[in-house]
Coordinates of C-alpha atoms in Angstrom, one line a residue:
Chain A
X1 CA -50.0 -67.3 31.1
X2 CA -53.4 -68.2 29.7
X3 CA -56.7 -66.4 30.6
X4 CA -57.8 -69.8 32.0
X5 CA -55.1 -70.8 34.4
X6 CA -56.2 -72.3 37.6
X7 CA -53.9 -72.5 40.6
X8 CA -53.4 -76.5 41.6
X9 CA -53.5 -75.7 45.6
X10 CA -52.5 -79.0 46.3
X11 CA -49.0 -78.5 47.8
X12 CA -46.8 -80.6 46.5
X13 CA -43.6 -82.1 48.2
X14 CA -40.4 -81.0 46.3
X15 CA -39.8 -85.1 46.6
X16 CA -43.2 -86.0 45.2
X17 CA -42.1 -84.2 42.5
X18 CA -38.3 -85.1 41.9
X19 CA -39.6 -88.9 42.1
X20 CA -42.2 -88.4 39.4
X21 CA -38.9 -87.1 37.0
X22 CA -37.1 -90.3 38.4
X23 CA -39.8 -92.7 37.3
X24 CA -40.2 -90.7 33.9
X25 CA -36.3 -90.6 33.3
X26 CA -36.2 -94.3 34.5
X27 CA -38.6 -95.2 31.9
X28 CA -37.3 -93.5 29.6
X29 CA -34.0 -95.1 30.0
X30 CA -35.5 -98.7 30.0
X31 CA -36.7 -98.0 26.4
X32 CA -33.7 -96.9 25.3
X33 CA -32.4 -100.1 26.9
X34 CA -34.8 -101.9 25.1
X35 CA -33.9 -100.2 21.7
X36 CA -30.1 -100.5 22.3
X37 CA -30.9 -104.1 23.0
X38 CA -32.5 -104.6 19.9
X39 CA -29.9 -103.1 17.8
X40 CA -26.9 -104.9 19.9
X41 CA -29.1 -108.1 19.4
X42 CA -28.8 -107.1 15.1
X43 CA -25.5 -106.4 15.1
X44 CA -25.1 -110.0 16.9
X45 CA -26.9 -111.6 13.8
X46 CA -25.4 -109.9 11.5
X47 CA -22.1 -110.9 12.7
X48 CA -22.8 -114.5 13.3
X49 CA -23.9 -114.8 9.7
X50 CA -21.1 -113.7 8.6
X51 CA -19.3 -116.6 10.7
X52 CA -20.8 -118.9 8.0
X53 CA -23.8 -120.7 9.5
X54 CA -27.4 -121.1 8.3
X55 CA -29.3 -118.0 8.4
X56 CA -32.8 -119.0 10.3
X57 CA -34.0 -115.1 10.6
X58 CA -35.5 -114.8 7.2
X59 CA -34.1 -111.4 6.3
X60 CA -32.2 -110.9 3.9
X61 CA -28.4 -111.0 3.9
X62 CA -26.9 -107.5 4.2
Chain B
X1 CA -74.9 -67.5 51.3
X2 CA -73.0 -70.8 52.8
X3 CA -70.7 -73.4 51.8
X4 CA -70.3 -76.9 52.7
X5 CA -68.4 -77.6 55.5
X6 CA -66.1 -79.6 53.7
X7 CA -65.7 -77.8 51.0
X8 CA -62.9 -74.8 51.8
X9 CA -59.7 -76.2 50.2
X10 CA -60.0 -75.2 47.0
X11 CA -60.3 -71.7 46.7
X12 CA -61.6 -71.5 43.2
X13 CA -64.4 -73.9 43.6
X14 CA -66.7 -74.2 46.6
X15 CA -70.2 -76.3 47.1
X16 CA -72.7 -74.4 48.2
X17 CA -74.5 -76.0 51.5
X18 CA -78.2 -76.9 50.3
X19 CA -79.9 -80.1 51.1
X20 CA -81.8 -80.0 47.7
X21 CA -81.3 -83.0 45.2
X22 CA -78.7 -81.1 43.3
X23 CA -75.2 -80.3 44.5
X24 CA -74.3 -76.5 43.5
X25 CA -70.7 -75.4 43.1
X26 CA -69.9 -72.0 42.6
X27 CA -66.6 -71.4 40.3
X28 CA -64.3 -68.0 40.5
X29 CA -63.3 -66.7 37.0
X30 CA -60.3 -68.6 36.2
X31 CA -62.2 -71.9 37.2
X32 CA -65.5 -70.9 35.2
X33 CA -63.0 -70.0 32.0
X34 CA -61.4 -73.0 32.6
X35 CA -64.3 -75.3 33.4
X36 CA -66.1 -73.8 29.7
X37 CA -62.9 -74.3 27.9
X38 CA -63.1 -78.4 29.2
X39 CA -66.5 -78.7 28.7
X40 CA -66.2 -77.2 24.7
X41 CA -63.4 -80.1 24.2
X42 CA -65.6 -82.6 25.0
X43 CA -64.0 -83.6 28.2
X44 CA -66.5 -83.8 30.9
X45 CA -69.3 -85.6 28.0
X46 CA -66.6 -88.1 27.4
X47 CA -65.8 -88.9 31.0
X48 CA -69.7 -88.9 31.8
X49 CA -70.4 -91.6 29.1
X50 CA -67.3 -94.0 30.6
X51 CA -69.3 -93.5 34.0
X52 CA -66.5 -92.4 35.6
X53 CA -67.5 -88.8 36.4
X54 CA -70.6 -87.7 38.2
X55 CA -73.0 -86.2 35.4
X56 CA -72.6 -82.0 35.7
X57 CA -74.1 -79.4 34.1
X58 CA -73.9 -75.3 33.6
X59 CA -76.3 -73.4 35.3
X60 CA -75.6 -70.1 33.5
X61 CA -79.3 -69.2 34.2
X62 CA -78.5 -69.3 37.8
X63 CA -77.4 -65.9 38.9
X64 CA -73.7 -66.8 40.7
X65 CA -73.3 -65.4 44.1
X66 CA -70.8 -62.1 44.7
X67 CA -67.5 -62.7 43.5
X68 CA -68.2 -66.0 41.9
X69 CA -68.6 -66.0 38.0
X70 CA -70.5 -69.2 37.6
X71 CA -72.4 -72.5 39.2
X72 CA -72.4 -75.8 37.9
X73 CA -74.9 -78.2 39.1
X74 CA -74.4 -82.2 39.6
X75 CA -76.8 -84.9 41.5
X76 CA -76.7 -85.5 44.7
X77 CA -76.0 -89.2 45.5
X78 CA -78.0 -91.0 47.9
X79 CA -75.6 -91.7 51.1
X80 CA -72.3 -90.5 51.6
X81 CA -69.5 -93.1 52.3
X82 CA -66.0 -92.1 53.4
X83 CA -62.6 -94.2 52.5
X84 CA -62.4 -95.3 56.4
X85 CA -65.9 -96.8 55.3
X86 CA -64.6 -98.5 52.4
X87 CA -63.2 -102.7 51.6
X88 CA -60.1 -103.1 50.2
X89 CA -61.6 -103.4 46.8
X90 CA -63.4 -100.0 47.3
X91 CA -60.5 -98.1 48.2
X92 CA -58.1 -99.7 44.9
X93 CA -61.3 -99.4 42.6
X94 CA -61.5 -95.6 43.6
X95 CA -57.7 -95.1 42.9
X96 CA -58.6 -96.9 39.7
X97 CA -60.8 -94.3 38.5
X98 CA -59.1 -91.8 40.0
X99 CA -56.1 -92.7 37.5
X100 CA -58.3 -93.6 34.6
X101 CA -59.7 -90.3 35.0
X102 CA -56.2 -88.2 35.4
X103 CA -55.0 -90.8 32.1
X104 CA -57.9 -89.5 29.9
X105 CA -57.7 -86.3 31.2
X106 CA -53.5 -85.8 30.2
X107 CA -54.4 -87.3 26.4
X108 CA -57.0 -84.4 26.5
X109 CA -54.0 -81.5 27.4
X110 CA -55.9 -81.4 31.4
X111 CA -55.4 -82.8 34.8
X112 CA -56.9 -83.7 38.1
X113 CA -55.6 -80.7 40.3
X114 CA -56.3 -82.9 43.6
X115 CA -56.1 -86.4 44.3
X116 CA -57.8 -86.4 47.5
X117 CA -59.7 -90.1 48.4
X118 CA -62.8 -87.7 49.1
X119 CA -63.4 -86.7 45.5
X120 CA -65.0 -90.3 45.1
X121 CA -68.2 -91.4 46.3
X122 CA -69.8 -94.9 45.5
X123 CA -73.2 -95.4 44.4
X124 CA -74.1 -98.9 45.5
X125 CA -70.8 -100.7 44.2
X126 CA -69.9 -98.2 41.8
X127 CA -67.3 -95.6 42.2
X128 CA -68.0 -91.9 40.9
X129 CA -65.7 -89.0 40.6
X130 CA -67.8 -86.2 41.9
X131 CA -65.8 -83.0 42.6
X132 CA -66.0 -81.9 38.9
X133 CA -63.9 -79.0 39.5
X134 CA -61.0 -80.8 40.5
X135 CA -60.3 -81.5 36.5
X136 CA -58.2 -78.1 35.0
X137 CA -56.3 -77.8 31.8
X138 CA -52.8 -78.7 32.6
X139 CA -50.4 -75.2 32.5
X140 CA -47.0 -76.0 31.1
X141 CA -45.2 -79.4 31.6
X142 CA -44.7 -79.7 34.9
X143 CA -45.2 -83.0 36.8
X144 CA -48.7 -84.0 38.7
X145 CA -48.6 -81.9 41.7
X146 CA -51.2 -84.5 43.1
X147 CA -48.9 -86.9 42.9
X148 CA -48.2 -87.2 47.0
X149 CA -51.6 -86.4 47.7
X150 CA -52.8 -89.5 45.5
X151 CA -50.1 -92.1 47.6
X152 CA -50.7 -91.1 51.2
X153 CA -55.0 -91.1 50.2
X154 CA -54.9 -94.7 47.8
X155 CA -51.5 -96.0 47.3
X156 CA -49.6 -95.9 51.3
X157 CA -52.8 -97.8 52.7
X158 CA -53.6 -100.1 50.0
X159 CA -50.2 -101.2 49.8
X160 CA -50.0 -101.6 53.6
X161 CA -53.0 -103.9 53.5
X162 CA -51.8 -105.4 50.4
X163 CA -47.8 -106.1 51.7
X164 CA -48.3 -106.2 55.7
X165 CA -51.8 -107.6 55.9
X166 CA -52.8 -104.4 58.0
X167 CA -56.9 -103.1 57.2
X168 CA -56.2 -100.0 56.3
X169 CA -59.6 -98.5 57.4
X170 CA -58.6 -97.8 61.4
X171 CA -55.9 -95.5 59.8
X172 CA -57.6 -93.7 57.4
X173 CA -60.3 -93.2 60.6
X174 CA -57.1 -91.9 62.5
X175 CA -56.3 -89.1 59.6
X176 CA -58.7 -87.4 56.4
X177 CA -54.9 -87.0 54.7
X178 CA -54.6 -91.0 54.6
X179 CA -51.5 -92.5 55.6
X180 CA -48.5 -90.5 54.9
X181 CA -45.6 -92.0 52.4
X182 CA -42.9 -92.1 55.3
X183 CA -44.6 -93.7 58.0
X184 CA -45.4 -96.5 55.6
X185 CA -41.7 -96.7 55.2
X186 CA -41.6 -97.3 58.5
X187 CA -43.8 -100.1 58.5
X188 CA -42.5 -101.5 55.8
X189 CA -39.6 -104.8 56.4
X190 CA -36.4 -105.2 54.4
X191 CA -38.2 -108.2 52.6
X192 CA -40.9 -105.5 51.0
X193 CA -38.2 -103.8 49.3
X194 CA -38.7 -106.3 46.4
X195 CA -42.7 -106.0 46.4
X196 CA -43.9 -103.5 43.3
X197 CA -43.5 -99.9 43.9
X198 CA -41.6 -100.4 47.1
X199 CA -38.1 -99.0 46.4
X200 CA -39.7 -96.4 43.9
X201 CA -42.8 -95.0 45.7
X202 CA -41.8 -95.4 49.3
X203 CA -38.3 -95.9 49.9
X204 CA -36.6 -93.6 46.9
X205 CA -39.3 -91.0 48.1
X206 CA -38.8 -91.4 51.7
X207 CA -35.2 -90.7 50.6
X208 CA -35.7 -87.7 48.7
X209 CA -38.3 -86.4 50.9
X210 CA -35.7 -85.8 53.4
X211 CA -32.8 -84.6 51.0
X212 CA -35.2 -82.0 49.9
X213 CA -36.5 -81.3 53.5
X214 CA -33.4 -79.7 54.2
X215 CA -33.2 -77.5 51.0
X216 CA -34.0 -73.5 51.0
X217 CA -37.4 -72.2 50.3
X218 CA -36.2 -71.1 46.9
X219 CA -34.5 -74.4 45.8
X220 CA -38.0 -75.9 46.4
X221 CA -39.9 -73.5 44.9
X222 CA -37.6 -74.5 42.2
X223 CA -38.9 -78.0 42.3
X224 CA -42.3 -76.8 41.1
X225 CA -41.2 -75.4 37.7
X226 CA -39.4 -79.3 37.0
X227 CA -40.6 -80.1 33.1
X228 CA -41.7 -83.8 32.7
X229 CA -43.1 -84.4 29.1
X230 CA -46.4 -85.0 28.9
X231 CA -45.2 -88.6 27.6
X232 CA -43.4 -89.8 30.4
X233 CA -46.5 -88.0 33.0
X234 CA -48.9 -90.8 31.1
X235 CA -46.2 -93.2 31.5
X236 CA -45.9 -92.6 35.1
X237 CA -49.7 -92.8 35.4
X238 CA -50.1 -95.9 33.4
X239 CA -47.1 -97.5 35.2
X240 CA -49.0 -96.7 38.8
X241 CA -52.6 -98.1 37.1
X242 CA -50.6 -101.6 36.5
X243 CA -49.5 -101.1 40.1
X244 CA -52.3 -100.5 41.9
X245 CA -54.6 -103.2 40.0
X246 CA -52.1 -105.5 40.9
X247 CA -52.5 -105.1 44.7
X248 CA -54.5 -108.1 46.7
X249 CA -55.4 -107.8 50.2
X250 CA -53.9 -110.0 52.7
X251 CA -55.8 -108.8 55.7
X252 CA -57.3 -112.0 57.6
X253 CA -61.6 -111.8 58.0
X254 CA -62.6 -113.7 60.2
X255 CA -66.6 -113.4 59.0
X256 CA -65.8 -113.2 55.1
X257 CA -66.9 -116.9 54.8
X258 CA -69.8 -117.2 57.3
X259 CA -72.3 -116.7 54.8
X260 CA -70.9 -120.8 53.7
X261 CA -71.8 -122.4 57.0
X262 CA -75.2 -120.6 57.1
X263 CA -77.7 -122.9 57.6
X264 CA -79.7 -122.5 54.7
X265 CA -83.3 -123.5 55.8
X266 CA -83.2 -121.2 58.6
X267 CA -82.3 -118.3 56.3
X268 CA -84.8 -119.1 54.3
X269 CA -87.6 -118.6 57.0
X270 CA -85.5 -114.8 57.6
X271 CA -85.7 -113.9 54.0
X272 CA -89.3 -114.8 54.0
X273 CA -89.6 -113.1 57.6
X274 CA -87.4 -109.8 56.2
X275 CA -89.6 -109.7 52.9
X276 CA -93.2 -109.7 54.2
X277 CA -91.3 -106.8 56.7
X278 CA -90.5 -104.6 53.5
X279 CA -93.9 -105.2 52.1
X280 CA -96.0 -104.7 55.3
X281 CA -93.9 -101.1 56.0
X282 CA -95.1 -100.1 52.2
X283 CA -90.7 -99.3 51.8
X284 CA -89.7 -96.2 51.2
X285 CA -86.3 -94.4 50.7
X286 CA -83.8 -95.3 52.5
X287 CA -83.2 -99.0 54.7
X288 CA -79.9 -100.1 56.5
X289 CA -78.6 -103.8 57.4
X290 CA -76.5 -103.7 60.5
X291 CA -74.4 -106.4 60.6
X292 CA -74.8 -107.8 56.7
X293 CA -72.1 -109.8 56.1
X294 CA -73.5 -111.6 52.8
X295 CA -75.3 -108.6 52.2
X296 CA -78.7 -111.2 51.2
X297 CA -80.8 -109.7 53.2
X298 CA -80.0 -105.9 51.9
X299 CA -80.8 -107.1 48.4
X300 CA -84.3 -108.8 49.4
X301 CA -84.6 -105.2 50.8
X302 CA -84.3 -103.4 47.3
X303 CA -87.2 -104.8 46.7
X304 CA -89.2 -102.1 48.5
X305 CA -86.4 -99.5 49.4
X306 CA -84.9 -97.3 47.2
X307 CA -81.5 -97.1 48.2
X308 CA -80.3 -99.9 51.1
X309 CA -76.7 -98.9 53.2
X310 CA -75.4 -102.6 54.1
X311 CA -73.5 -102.0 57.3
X312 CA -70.8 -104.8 58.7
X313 CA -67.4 -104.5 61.1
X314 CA -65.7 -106.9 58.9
X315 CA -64.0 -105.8 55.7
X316 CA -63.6 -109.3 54.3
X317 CA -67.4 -109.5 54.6
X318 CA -67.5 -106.0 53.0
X319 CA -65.4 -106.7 50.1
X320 CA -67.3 -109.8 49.0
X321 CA -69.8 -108.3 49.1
X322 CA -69.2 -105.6 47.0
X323 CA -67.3 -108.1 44.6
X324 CA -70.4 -109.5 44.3
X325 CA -72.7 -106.5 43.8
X326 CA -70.3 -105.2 40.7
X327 CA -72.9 -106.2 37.5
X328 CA -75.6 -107.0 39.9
X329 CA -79.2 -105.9 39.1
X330 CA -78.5 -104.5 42.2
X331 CA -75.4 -103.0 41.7
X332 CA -76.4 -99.4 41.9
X333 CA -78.8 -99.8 45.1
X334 CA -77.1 -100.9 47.8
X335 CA -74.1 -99.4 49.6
X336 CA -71.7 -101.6 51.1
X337 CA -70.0 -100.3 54.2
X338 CA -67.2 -101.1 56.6
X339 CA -68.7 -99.5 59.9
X340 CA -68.9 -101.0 63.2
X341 CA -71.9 -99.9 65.2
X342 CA -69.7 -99.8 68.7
X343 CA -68.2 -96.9 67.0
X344 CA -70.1 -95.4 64.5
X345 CA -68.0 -93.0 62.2
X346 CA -67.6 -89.6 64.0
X347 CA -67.8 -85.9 62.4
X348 CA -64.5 -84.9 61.6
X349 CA -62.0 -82.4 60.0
X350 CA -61.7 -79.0 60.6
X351 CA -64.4 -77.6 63.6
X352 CA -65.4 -81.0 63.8
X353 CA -67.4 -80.2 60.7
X354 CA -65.8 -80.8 57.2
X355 CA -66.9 -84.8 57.6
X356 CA -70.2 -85.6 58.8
X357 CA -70.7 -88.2 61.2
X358 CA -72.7 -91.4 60.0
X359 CA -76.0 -90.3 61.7
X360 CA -75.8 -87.2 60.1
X361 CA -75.9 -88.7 56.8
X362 CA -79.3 -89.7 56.4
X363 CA -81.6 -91.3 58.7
X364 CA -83.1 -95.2 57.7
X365 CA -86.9 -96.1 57.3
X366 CA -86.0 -99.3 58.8
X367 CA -82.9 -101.1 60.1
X368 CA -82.4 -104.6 60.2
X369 CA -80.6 -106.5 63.1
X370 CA -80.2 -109.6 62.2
X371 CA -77.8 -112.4 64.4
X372 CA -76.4 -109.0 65.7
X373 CA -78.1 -108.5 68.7
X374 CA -75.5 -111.0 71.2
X375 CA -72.7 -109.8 69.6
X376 CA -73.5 -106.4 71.1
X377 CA -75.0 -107.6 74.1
X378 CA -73.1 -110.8 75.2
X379 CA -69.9 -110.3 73.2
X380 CA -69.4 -106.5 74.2
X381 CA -71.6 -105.6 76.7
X382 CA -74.4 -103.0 75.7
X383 CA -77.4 -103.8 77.8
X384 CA -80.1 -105.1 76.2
X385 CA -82.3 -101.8 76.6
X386 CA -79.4 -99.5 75.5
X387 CA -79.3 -101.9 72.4
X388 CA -83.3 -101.3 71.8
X389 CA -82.7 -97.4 72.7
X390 CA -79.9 -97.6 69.8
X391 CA -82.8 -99.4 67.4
X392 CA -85.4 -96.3 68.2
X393 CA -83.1 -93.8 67.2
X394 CA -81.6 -95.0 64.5
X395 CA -84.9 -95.9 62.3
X396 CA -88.6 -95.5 63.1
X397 CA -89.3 -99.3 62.5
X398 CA -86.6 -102.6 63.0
X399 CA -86.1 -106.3 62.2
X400 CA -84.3 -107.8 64.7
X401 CA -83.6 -110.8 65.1
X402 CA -82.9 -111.9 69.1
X403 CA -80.5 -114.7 69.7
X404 CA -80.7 -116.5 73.5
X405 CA -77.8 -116.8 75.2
X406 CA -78.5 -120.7 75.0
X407 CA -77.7 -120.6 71.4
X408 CA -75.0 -122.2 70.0
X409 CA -73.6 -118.7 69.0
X410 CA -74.0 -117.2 72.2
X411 CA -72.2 -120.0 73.7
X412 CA -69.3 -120.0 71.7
X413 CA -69.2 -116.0 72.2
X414 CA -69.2 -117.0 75.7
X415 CA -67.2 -119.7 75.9
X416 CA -64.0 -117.7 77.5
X417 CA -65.9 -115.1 79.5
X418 CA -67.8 -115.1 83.0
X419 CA -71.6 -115.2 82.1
X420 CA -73.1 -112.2 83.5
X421 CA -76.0 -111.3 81.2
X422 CA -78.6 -110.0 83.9
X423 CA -82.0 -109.7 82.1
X424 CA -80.9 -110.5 78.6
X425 CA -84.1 -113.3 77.9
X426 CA -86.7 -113.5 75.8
X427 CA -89.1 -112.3 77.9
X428 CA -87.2 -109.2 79.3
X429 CA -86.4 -108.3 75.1
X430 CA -89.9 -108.4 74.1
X431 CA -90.7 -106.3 77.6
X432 CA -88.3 -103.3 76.7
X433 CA -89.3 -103.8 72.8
X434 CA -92.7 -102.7 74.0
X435 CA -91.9 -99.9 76.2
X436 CA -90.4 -98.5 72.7
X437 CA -92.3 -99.4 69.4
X438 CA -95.6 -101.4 68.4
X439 CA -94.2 -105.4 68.2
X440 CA -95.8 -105.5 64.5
X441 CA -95.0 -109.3 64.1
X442 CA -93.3 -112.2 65.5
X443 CA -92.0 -115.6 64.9
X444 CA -89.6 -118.3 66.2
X445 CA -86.8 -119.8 63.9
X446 CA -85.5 -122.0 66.5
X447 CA -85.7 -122.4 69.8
X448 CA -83.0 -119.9 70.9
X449 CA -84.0 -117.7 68.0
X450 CA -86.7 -115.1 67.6
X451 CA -87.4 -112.5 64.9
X452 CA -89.4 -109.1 65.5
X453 CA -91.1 -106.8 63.6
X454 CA -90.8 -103.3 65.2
X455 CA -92.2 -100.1 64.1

């Protein structure tokens, strides 16, 4: 514990607090649902080049 | 040695009651350690330059009373408003700072240990952050224990103005811990479920708040040592910024766009009337406007007053007005203020002391009164001496402007009620003005309309 704690003496609710992991965790998992989007969205691409049509990305062919 | 009323709920930091121009605070150990540690990173410099916090310094010169270890000194601002005093745009700019403030203080490795409403004061239209000992270095990686207190204080009452069209201010006069998460949740309809931070930070709380109701003590006390990353804490934060500056009030004013069928040679002959006033008194320090609405004649006022409190029942009025006073040369000098003079803000709180009442807060130099007088008088009964006993005690000199009942005004105030009026007249007004101060000038704007100089 560090010389310079200070008590918070605001009592907090036990649901003000489980909420604020909620929110956190929710976020959390609506980035990695972003990300996974992303990567579902490339491994779409890469697959629909394959199927032989025009490739209108710009990348390079994998 | 003596505190401020108000000031018991934190037990490492306490104000010290003085009436001087500087407001003392007196910091136990752990605070003083903790408040040198901030004030070495550069915290409280950096939050000072943004304007957000109230400047502070360390008085280490200052010997620190028994069992205190240090004082830190910050100025006092002019008048003291309250969030039951404040427009809708008030209350969400002060939840603003308040989360700009806990944002720039997480990047920094600290956090606001309170969230209370009461921390922030305006000065004129601008919010400030004064209880500089509410900012501590965060200890391990829990969440923000001010969380609740920050939604029943800001979030419950803005959001019930915001999604029900309810003012918020007559609840936040009802209770100094705002309005609590679950009544809102109460108040709230099926259809609000879909408006921003309804299913999160009302109903999902609401919900959890009563799961965890019925848990032991020790489970709870569990709840306190929760880790949330520091990363996800700003997110949180950030996400309840976006939130909150997204909230619009859709309370109805009835007086919020009065100021647009004012007739604008008459007010013309007031302004000139109000401004030979502020010169003639020599101004001084402090001047209220009861009944402002536009707020005009507050500004001619800043002219010769220092500091000018602008006074007005209606919130729509209240928060145009301060819309308009944000980047106004202005901006710094007058106060606006939701406050309705048939019931003036009591003292309140613990002993009926903690929150002073509005008189208490520092008495005018002169008050105008201007188109106010048969609203009180015809529209709500005071008698007309009782209104000029109310003008004695509140300021050592008036404007007031006196409106006939034969005025258009009066007549449409008294359009659906039985006229009983006895002695409200010119005559009787200037009578009873007499028997109470020197009538210092006079003239007639119309021919139901009178304006007096009283001092």
């Amino acid at each position: 514990m560090r010389a310079f704690l200070v008590i918070a003496y605001v009592d907090p609710s036990a649901g003000s607090l489980l909420l604020q992991l909620l929110l956190g965790g929710f976020a959390g998992l609506a980035v990695a649902l972003k990300l996974g989007h992303r990567r579902v969205r490339a491994w779409l691409r890469r697959r629909f080049r394959r199927s032989g049509d025009p490739d209108v990305s710009g990348e390079p062919r994998r | 040695m003596s505190f401020a009323a108000g000031s018991f709920r934190d037990p490492a930091a306490r104000v010290l009651a003085d009436d001087g121009p500087q407001i003392r605070r007196v910091l136990s150990a752990a605070a003083a350690a903790d408040d040198t540690r901030l004030r070495a990173a550069g915290l409280f410099d950096e939050l000072e330059r943004a304007g957000w916090l109230i400047a502070s310094r360390r008085r280490d010169d200052v010997p620190a009373p028994d069992g205190w270890s240090a004082v830190v000194e910050s100025p006092r601002l002019p008048f003291v408003s309250y969030p039951a005093e404040w427009s809708f745009g008030m209350l969400r700019d002060a939840a603003l700072l308040t989360l700009q403030i806990t944002e720039r203080a997480l990047e920094r490795g600290a956090i606001l240990k309170d969230a209370s409403a009461f921390n922030v004061l305006f000065e004129g239209a601008q919010p400030r952050f004064v209880d500089v000992s509410s900012l501590m270095s965060r200890d391990g990686d829990g969440p923000w224990h001010a969380y609740g207190q920050f939604c029943d204080h800001f979030l419950a009452p803005l959001m019930l103005e915001a999604y029900r069209g309810v003012p918020f201010q007559s609840w936040l006069r009802g209770s100094l811990e705002g309005l609590d998460i679950g009544t809102l949740a109460r108040l709230l309809s099926a259809r609000d479920l879909v408006r921003p931070g309804v299913a999160t930070h009302v109903m999902a709380r609401t919900a959890l708040e009563r799961r965890s109701g019925t848990l032991a003590p020790a489970a709870r006390h569990a709840a306190r040592g929760l880790a949330l990353p520091a990363a996800a804490l700003l997110r949180n934060v950030r996400s309840l910024q976006r939130l909150v500056a997204g909230l619009r009030s859709r309370a109805v004013s009835p007086w919020a766009d009065y100021r647009d069928a004012e007739d604008h040679a008459l007010s013309a002959r007031k302004a000139a009337f109000v401004a030979a006033a502020g010169a003639r008194l020599g101004g001084g320090q402090l001047a209220w406007d009861v009944g402002a609405n536009s707020g005009r004649y507050s500004r001619l006022l800043a002219e010769h007053y220092a500091y000018i409190v602008a006074l007005d029942a209606d919130a729509g009025a209240i928060d145009r007005l301060y819309a308009e006073l944000r980047g106004s040369d202005e901006a710094r000098r007058v106060l606006p203020m939701v406050v309705d003079v048939m019931q003036p803000s009591p003292p309140r709180g613990w002993r009926g002391r903690e929150r002073a009442s509005l008189v208490e807060r520092g008495r005018p130099q002169l008050a105008l009164y201007l188109a106010l007088i048969h609203h009180l008088c015809l529209g709500r009964g005071v008698p007309l001496a009782e209104f000029l006993d109310f003008a004695r005690d509140t300021a050592p000199a008036a404007v007031i402007e006196f409106v006939a009942a034969e005025d258009p005004h009066s007549q449409a105030l008294l359009a659906s009620r039985t006229a009983q009026h006895p002695g409200y007249d010119l005559a009787n007004f200037r009578r009873l003005a007499a028997a109470r101060f020197q009538i210092l000038d006079e003239a007639a704007l119309t021919p139901t309309r009178q304006l007096f100089l009283l001092a």
